[in-house]
Coordinates of C-alpha atoms in Angstrom, one line a residue:
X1 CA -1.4 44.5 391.4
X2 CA -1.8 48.3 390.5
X3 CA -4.9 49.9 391.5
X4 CA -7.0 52.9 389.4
X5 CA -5.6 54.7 392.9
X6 CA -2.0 54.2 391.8
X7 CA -3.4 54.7 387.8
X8 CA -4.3 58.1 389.3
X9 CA -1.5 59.0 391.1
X10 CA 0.8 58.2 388.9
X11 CA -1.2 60.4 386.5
X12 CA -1.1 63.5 389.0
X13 CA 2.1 63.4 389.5
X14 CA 3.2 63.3 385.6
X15 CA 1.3 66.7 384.9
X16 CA 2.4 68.1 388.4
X17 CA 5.0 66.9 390.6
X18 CA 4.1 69.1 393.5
X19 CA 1.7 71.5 394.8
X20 CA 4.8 74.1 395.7
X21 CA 5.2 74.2 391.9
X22 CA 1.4 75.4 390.6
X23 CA 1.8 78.4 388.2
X24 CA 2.2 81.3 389.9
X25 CA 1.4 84.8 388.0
X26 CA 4.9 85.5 386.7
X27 CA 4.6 89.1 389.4
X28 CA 4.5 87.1 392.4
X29 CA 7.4 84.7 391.2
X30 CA 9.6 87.5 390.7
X31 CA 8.5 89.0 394.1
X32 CA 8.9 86.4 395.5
X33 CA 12.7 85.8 394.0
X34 CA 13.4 89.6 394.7
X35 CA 12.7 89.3 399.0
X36 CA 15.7 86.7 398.7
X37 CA 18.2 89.3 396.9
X38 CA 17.0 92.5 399.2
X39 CA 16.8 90.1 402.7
X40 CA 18.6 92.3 405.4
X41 CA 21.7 90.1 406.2
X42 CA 23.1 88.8 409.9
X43 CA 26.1 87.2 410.7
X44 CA 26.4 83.4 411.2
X45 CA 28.7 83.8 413.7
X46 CA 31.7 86.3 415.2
X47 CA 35.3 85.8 413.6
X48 CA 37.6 85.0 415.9
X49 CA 39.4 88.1 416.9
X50 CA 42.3 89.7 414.9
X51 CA 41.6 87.2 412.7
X52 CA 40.7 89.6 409.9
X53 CA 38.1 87.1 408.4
X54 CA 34.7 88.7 407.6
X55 CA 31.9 87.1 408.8
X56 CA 29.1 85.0 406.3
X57 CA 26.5 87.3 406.1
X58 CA 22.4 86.1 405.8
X59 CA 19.3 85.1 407.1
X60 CA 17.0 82.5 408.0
X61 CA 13.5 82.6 406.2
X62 CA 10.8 81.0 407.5
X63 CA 11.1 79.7 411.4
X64 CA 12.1 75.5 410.9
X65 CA 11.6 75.8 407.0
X66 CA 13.9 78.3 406.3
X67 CA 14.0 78.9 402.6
X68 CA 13.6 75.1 401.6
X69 CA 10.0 75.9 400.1
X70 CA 11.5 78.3 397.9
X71 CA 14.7 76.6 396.7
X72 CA 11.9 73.5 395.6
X73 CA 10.2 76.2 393.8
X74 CA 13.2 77.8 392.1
X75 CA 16.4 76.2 392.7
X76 CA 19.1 77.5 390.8
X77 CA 17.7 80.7 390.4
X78 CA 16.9 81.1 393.8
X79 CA 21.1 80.1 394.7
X80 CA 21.5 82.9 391.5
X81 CA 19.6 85.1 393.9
X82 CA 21.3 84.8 397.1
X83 CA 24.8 85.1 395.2
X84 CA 23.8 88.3 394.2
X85 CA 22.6 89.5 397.4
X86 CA 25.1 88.6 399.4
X87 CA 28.0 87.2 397.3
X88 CA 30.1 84.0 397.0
X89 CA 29.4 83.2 400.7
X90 CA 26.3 83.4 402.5
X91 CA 23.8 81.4 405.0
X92 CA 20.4 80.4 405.0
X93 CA 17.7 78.3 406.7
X94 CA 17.4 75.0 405.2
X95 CA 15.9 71.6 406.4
X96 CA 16.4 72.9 410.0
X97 CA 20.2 73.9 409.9
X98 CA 21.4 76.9 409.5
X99 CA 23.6 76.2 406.2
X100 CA 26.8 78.3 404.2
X101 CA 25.9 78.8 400.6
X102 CA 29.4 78.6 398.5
X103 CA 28.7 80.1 394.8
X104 CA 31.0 81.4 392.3
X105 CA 34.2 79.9 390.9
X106 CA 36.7 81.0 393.1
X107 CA 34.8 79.8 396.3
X108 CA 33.4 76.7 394.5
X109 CA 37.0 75.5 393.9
X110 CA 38.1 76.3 397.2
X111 CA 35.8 73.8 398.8
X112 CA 35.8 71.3 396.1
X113 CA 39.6 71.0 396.3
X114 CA 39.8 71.1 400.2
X115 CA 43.1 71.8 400.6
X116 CA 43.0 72.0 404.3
X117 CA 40.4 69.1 404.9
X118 CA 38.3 71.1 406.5
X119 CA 35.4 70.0 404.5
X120 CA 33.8 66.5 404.8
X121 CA 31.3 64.4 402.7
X122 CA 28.7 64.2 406.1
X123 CA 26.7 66.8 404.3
X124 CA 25.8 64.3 402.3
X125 CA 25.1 62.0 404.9
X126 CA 23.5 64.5 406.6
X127 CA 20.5 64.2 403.4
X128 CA 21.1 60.5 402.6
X129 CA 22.9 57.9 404.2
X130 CA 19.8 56.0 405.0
X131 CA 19.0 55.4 401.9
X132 CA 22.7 55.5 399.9
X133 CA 25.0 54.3 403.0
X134 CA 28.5 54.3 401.9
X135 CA 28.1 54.9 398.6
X136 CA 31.6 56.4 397.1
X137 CA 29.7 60.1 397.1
X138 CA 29.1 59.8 400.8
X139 CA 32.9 58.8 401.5
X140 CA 36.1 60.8 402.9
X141 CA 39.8 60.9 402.6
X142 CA 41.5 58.0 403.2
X143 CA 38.9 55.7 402.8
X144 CA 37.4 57.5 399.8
X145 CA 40.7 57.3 398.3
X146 CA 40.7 53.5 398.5
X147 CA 36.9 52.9 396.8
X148 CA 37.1 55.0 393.8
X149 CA 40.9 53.4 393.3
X150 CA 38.9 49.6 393.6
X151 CA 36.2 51.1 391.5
X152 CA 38.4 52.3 388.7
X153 CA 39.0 49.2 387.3
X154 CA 34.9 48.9 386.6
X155 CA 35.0 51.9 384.3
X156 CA 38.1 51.1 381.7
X157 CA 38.1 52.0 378.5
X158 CA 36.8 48.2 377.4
X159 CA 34.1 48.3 380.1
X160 CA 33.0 51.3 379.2
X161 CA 33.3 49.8 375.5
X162 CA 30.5 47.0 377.1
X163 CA 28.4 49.5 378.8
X164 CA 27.7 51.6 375.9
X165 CA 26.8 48.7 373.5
X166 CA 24.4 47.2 375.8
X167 CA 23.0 51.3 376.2
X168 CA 22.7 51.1 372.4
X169 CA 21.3 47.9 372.3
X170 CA 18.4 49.0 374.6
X171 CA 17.8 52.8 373.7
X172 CA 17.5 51.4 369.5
X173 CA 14.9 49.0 371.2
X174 CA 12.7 51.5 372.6
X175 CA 13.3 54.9 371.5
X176 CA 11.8 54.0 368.2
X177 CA 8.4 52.6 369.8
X178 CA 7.7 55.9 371.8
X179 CA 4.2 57.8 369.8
X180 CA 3.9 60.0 367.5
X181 CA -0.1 60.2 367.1
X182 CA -0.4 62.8 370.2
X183 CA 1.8 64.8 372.8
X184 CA 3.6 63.0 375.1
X185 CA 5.0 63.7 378.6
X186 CA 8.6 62.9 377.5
X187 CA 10.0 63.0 381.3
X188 CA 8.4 59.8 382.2
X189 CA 9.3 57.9 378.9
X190 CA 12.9 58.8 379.8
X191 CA 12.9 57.7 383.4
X192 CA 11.6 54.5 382.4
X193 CA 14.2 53.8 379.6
X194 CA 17.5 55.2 381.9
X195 CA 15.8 52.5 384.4
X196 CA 15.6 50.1 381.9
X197 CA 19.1 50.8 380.5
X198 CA 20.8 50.7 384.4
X199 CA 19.4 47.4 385.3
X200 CA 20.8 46.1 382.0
X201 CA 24.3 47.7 382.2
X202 CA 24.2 47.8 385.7
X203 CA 22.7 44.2 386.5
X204 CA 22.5 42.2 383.4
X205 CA 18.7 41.8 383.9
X206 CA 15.9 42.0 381.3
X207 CA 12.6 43.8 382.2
X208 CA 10.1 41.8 384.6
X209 CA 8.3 41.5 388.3
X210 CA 11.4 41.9 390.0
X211 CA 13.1 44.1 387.5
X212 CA 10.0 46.7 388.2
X213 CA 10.3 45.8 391.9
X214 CA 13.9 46.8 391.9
X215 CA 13.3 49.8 389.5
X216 CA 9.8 50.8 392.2
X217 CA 12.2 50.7 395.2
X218 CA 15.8 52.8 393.7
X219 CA 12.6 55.8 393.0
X220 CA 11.5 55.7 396.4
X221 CA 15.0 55.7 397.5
X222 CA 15.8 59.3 395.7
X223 CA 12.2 60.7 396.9
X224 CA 12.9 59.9 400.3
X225 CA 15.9 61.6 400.5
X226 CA 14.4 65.1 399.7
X227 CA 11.1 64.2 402.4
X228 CA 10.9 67.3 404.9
X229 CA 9.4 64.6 406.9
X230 CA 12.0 62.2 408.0
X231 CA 10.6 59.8 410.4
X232 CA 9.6 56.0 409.6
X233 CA 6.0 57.1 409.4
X234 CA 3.5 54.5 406.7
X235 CA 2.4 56.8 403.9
X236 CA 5.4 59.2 403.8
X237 CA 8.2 59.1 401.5
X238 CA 10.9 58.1 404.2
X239 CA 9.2 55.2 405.3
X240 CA 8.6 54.0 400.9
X241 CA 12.4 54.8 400.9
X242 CA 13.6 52.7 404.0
X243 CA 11.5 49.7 402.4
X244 CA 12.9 50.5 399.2
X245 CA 16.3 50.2 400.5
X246 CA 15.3 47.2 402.0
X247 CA 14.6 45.6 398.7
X248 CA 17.7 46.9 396.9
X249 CA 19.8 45.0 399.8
X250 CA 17.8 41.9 399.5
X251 CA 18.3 41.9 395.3
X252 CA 21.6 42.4 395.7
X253 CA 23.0 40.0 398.1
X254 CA 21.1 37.5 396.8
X255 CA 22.8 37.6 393.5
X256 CA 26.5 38.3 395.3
X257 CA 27.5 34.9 394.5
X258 CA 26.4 34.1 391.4
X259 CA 28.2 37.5 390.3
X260 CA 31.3 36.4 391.8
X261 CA 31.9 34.0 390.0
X262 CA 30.8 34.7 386.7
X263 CA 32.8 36.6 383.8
X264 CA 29.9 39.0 383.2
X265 CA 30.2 42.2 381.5
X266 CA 27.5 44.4 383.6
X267 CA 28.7 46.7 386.2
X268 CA 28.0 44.4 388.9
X269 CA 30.0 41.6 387.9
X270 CA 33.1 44.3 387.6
X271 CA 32.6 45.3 390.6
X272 CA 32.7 42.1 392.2
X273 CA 35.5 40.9 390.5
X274 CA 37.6 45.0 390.4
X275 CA 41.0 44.2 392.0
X276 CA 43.9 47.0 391.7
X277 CA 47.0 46.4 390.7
X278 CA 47.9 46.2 395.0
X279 CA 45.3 43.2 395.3
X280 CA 42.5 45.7 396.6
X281 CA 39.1 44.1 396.8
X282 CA 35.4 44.8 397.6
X283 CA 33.6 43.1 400.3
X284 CA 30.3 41.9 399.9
X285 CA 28.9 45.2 401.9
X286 CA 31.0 47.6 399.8
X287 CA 29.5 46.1 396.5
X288 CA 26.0 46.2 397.8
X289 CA 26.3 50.2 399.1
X290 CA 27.8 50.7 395.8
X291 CA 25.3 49.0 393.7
X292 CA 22.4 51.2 394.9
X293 CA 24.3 54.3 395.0
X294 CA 25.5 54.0 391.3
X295 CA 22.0 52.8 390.2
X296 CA 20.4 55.7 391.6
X297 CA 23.3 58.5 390.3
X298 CA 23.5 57.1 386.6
X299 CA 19.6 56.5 385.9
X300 CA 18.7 59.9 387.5
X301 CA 21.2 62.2 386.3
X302 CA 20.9 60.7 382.8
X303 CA 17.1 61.3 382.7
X304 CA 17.4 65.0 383.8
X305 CA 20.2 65.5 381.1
X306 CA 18.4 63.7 378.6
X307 CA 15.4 66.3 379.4
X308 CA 16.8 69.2 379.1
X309 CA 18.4 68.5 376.1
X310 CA 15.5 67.6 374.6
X311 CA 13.7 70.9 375.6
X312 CA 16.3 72.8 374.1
X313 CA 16.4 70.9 371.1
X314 CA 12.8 71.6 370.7
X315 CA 12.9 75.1 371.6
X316 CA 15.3 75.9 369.0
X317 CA 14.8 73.6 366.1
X318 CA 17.6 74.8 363.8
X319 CA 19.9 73.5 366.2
X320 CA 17.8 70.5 366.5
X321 CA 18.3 69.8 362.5
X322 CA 22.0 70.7 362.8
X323 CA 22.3 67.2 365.2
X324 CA 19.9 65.4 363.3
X325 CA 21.9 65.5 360.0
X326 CA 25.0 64.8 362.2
X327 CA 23.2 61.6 363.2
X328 CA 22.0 60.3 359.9
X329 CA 25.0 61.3 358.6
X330 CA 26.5 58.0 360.7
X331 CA 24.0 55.3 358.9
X332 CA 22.1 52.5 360.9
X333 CA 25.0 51.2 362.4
X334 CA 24.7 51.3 365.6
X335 CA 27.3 53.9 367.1
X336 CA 30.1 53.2 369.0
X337 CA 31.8 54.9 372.0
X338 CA 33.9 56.9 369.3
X339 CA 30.9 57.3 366.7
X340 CA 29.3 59.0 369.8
X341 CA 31.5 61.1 370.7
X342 CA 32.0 62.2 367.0
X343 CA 28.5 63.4 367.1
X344 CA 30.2 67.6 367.9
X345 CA 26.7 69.4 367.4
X346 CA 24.7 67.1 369.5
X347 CA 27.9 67.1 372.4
X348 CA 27.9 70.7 371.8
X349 CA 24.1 70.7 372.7
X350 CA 24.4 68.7 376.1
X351 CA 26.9 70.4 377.1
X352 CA 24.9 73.8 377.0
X353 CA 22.2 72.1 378.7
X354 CA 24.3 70.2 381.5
X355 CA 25.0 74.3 381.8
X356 CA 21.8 75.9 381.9
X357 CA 20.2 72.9 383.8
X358 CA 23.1 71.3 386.1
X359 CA 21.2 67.8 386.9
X360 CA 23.2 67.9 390.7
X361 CA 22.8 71.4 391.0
X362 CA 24.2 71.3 394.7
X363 CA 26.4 69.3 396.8
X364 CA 26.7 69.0 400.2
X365 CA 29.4 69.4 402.4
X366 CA 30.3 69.7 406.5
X367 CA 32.8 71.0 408.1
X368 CA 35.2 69.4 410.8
X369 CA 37.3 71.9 412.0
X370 CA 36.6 76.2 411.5
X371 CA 37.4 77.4 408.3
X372 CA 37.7 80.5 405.4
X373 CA 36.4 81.1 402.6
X374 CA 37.2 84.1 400.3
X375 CA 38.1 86.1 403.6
X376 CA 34.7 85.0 405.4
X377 CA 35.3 82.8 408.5
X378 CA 32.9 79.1 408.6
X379 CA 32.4 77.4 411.6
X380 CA 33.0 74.2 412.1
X381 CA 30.2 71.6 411.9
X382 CA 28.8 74.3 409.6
X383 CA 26.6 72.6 406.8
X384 CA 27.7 73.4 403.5
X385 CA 26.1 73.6 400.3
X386 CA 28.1 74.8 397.0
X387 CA 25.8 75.8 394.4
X388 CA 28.1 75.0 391.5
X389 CA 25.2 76.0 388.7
X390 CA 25.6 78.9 389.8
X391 CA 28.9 79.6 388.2
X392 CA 27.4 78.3 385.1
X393 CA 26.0 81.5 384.9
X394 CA 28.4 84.2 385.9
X395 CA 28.5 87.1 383.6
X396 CA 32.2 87.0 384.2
X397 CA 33.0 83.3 382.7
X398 CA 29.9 83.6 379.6
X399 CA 28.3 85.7 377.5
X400 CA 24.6 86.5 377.7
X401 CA 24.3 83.7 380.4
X402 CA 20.9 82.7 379.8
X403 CA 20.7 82.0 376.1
X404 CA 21.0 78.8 374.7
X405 CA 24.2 78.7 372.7
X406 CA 25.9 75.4 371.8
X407 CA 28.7 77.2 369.9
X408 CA 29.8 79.0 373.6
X409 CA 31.9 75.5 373.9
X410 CA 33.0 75.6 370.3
X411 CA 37.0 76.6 369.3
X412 CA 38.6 79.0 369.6
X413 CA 35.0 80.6 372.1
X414 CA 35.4 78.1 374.8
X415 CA 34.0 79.9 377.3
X416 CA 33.9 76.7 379.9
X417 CA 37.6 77.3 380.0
X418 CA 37.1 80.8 381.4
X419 CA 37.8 79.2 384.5
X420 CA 38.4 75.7 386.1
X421 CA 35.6 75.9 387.9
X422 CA 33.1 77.5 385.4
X423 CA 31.5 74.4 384.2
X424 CA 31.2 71.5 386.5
X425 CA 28.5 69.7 386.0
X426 CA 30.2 66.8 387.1
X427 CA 31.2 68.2 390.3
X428 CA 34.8 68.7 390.9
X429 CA 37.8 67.7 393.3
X430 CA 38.3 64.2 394.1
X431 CA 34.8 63.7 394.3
X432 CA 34.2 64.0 390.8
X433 CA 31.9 62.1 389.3
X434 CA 33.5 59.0 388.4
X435 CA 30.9 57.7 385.8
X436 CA 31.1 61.2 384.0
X437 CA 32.1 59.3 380.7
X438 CA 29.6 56.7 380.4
X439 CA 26.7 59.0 381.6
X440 CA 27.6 61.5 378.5
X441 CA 27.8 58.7 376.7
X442 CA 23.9 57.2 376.9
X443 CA 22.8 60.9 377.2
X444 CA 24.7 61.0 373.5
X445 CA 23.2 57.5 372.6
X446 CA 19.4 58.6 374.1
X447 CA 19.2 62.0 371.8
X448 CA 21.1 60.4 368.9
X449 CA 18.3 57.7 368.7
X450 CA 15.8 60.6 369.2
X451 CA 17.2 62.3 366.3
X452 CA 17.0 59.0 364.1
X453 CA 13.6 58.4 365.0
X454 CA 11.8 61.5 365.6
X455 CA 11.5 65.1 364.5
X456 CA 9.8 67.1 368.2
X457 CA 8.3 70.2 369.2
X458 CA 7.9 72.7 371.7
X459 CA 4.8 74.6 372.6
X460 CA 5.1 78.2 371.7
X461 CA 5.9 80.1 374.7
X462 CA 6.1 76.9 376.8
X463 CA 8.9 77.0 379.7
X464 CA 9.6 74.1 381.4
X465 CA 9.3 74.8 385.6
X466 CA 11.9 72.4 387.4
X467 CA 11.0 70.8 390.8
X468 CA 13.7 71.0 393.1
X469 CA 12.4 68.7 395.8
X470 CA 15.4 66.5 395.3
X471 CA 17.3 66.7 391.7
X472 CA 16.1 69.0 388.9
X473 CA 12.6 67.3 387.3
X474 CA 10.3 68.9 384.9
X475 CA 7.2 69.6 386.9
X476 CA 4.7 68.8 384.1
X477 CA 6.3 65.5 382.7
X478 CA 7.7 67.9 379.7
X479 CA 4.8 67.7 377.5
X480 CA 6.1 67.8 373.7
X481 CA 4.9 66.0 370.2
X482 CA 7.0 64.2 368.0
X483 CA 6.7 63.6 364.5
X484 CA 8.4 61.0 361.8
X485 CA 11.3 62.3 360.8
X486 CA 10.9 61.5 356.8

């Protein structure tokens, strides 16, 4: 039963997600941004000798902390920061490690492509196996190889066909029903439709107690992940994820069989039936890790897209009337994969703001054997983050960086091409993001329906802050008003 405490909490955390965001006065933010681009630098460690590698050059921040507090507080900017201080390869305090910040295109794609294995996914681990254990993210080599070739044959062009119409289905169902008599906090009313939407593509379940259970325990599973506190402790967010992981287990295998057998078209029932060409199978555990990884990556990702297009949209209405008449332009019908991706203002649009606010703004990486990096010698067992957004805004790959400018990815511009590695939202290497399509696709199918249904607004002046505890969230909820579009 919910409780006015978890009416209020709730509440608390919809207008402010953390105490490390509270408004600052803008001064003290910038100060505060500026000691991480003029911190005196120190080496990680000595170059082996003769080697003629240069060593990564940083510092540590706050004793056991590091700079964690103020990556929460500023993320990308604060990566932005560091990159300029100290260039595509740097260290930092973070979580307790000491851990290589890789920024910049060239040294992005020198990691991401790991052309002499050096690099492995236990960064990842290192944040979230207890909660994601062997989900394909969290996978290496070999092995890795062998689970996205099994999980291939869930994301076809006629499942993803299936997986879009049931996202239509559900987005038509609710987008329509969301108020227009006051502002909203549009953040929430996202999270609970891309919820909604994964356990319908994803499971082939309707809304209800166990739905909600399912949907309570994937959230705590994602917060726990980020908690600075990471022992099984009651009241803390590692112990809520544990149990949440707990539940996700328990769904799942209790449903194994039925999904065997059954000719379903939800993303569980392809995974338990995906065979390669070869005769490759899942096992039951390798369906279960997967489930509650994908869950968590496609409902997640989607919601942070979804919100930041949404804020730009609103912040610059004449684009937001260019997609609308796009959208109406289709009819009632309700859009295919190919009417989606038809839509070239609106895909314009999400892909400026998959740019300006990368919803996996990091990834993680370790390394298993000493390695370079543009000339600067890595350890090995070195943690590794690449900070991918930043290249989203080098000066080098786009113009004016930090304006909103859908037409930057139109022809003959295409200024994501500057590069290979300019724009990867999606990650890049063989870790790519293997539901890219389909998560473009609701993000497209969300703000297509928003466009149908409503005509929204921005506060003058209003900037959105983004808590970094974990992935990219609007601290506030993302207050907006929307109006009838006739």
């Amino acid at each position: 039963m919910t409780t006015l405490t978890d009416h209020a909490r709730r509440a608390v955390r919809e207008r402010m997600s953390s105490a490390l965001l509270a408004p600052l006065p803008s001064g003290i933010d910038r100060r505060l941004l500026d000691q991480a681009r003029q911190a005196a630098g120190a080496p990680l460690a000595p170059p082996p000798p003769g080697s003629g590698l240069s060593p990564v050059l940083g510092d540590q921040g706050l004793p056991g902390l590091g700079r964690t507090l103020e990556y929460i507080r500023f993320g990308s900017d604060f990566t932005r920061a560091r990159f300029e201080r100290f260039g595509p390869v740097s260290w930092t305090g973070f979580l307790g490690e000491r851990v290589v910040q890789v920024a910049g295109p060239e040294a992005t794609h020198a990691v991401l492509t790991n052309a002499d294995k050096a690099f492995s996914q236990e960064g990842w681990r290192f944040l979230i196996d207890n909660f994601f254990h062997r989900g394909l993210m969290l996978l290496d080599f070999d092995e890795h190889r062998f689970h996205r070739r099994v999980m291939q044959e869930a994301f076809t062009a006629e499942r993803l066909q299936g997986y879009t119409d049931e996202t239509v289905a559900c987005v038509r169902e609710t987008v329509p029903t969301w108020r227009q008599d006051a502002p909203m906090r549009l953040y929430p009313a996202l999270k609970s439709l891309t919820l909604d939407v994964a356990t319908r593509v994803f499971m082939d379940d309707r809304p209800g107690p166990e739905a909600e259970e399912v949907n309570k325990a994937f959230v705590d599973c994602v917060r726990a992940a980020s908690s600075i506190v990471k022992w099984d402790v009651p009241g803390t967010r590692w112990h809520a994820g544990l149990r949440g992981r707990r539940v996700l287990e328990r769904y799942f295998r209790a449903n194994l069989a039925a999904k065997r057998t059954s000719d379903g078209a939800d993303l569980f029932s392809a995974l338990c039936q995906a065979r390669t060409p070869d005769g490759e199978t899942f096992s039951d555990d390798d369906v279960v890790n997967h489930m509650i990884f994908l869950m968590m990556a496609a409902h997640d990702t989607s919601t942070i897209t979804s919100s930041a297009v949404a804020y730009y949209l609103g912040a610059n209405p004449e684009w937001q009337e260019r997609a609308r008449a796009e959208s109406l332009a289709l009819g009632d019908t309700p859009p295919d994969r190919a009417a989606l991706e038809s839509l070239d203002t609106l895909n314009r649009a999400i892909k400026e703001s998959l740019r300006l606010v990368a919803p996996v703004p990091v990834v993680m990486r370790r390394t298993v054997a000493a390695t370079a990096v543009c000339g600067h010698y890595v350890p090995a067992n070195s943690l590794v983050m690449v900070a991918g957004a930043v290249n989203h805004f080098d000066p080098a790959c786009w113009s004016e960086p930090d304006t909103f400018d859908p037409d930057r990815f139109a022809e003959p511009r295409r200024e994501d091409k500057s590069h290979r590695d300019a724009w990867i939202p999606f990650g890049g290497g063989v870790h790519k993001c293997i539901g890219m399509i389909f998560g473009s696709l609701e993000v497209t199918a969300i703000m297509h329906e928003m466009l149908r249904a409503h005509r929204w607004s921005i506060d003058p002046g209003y900037r959105p802050r983004w808590d970094n505890t974990s992935l990219p969230v609007p601290a506030d909820g993302l207050p907006l008003r929307l109006r009838p579009v006739h």
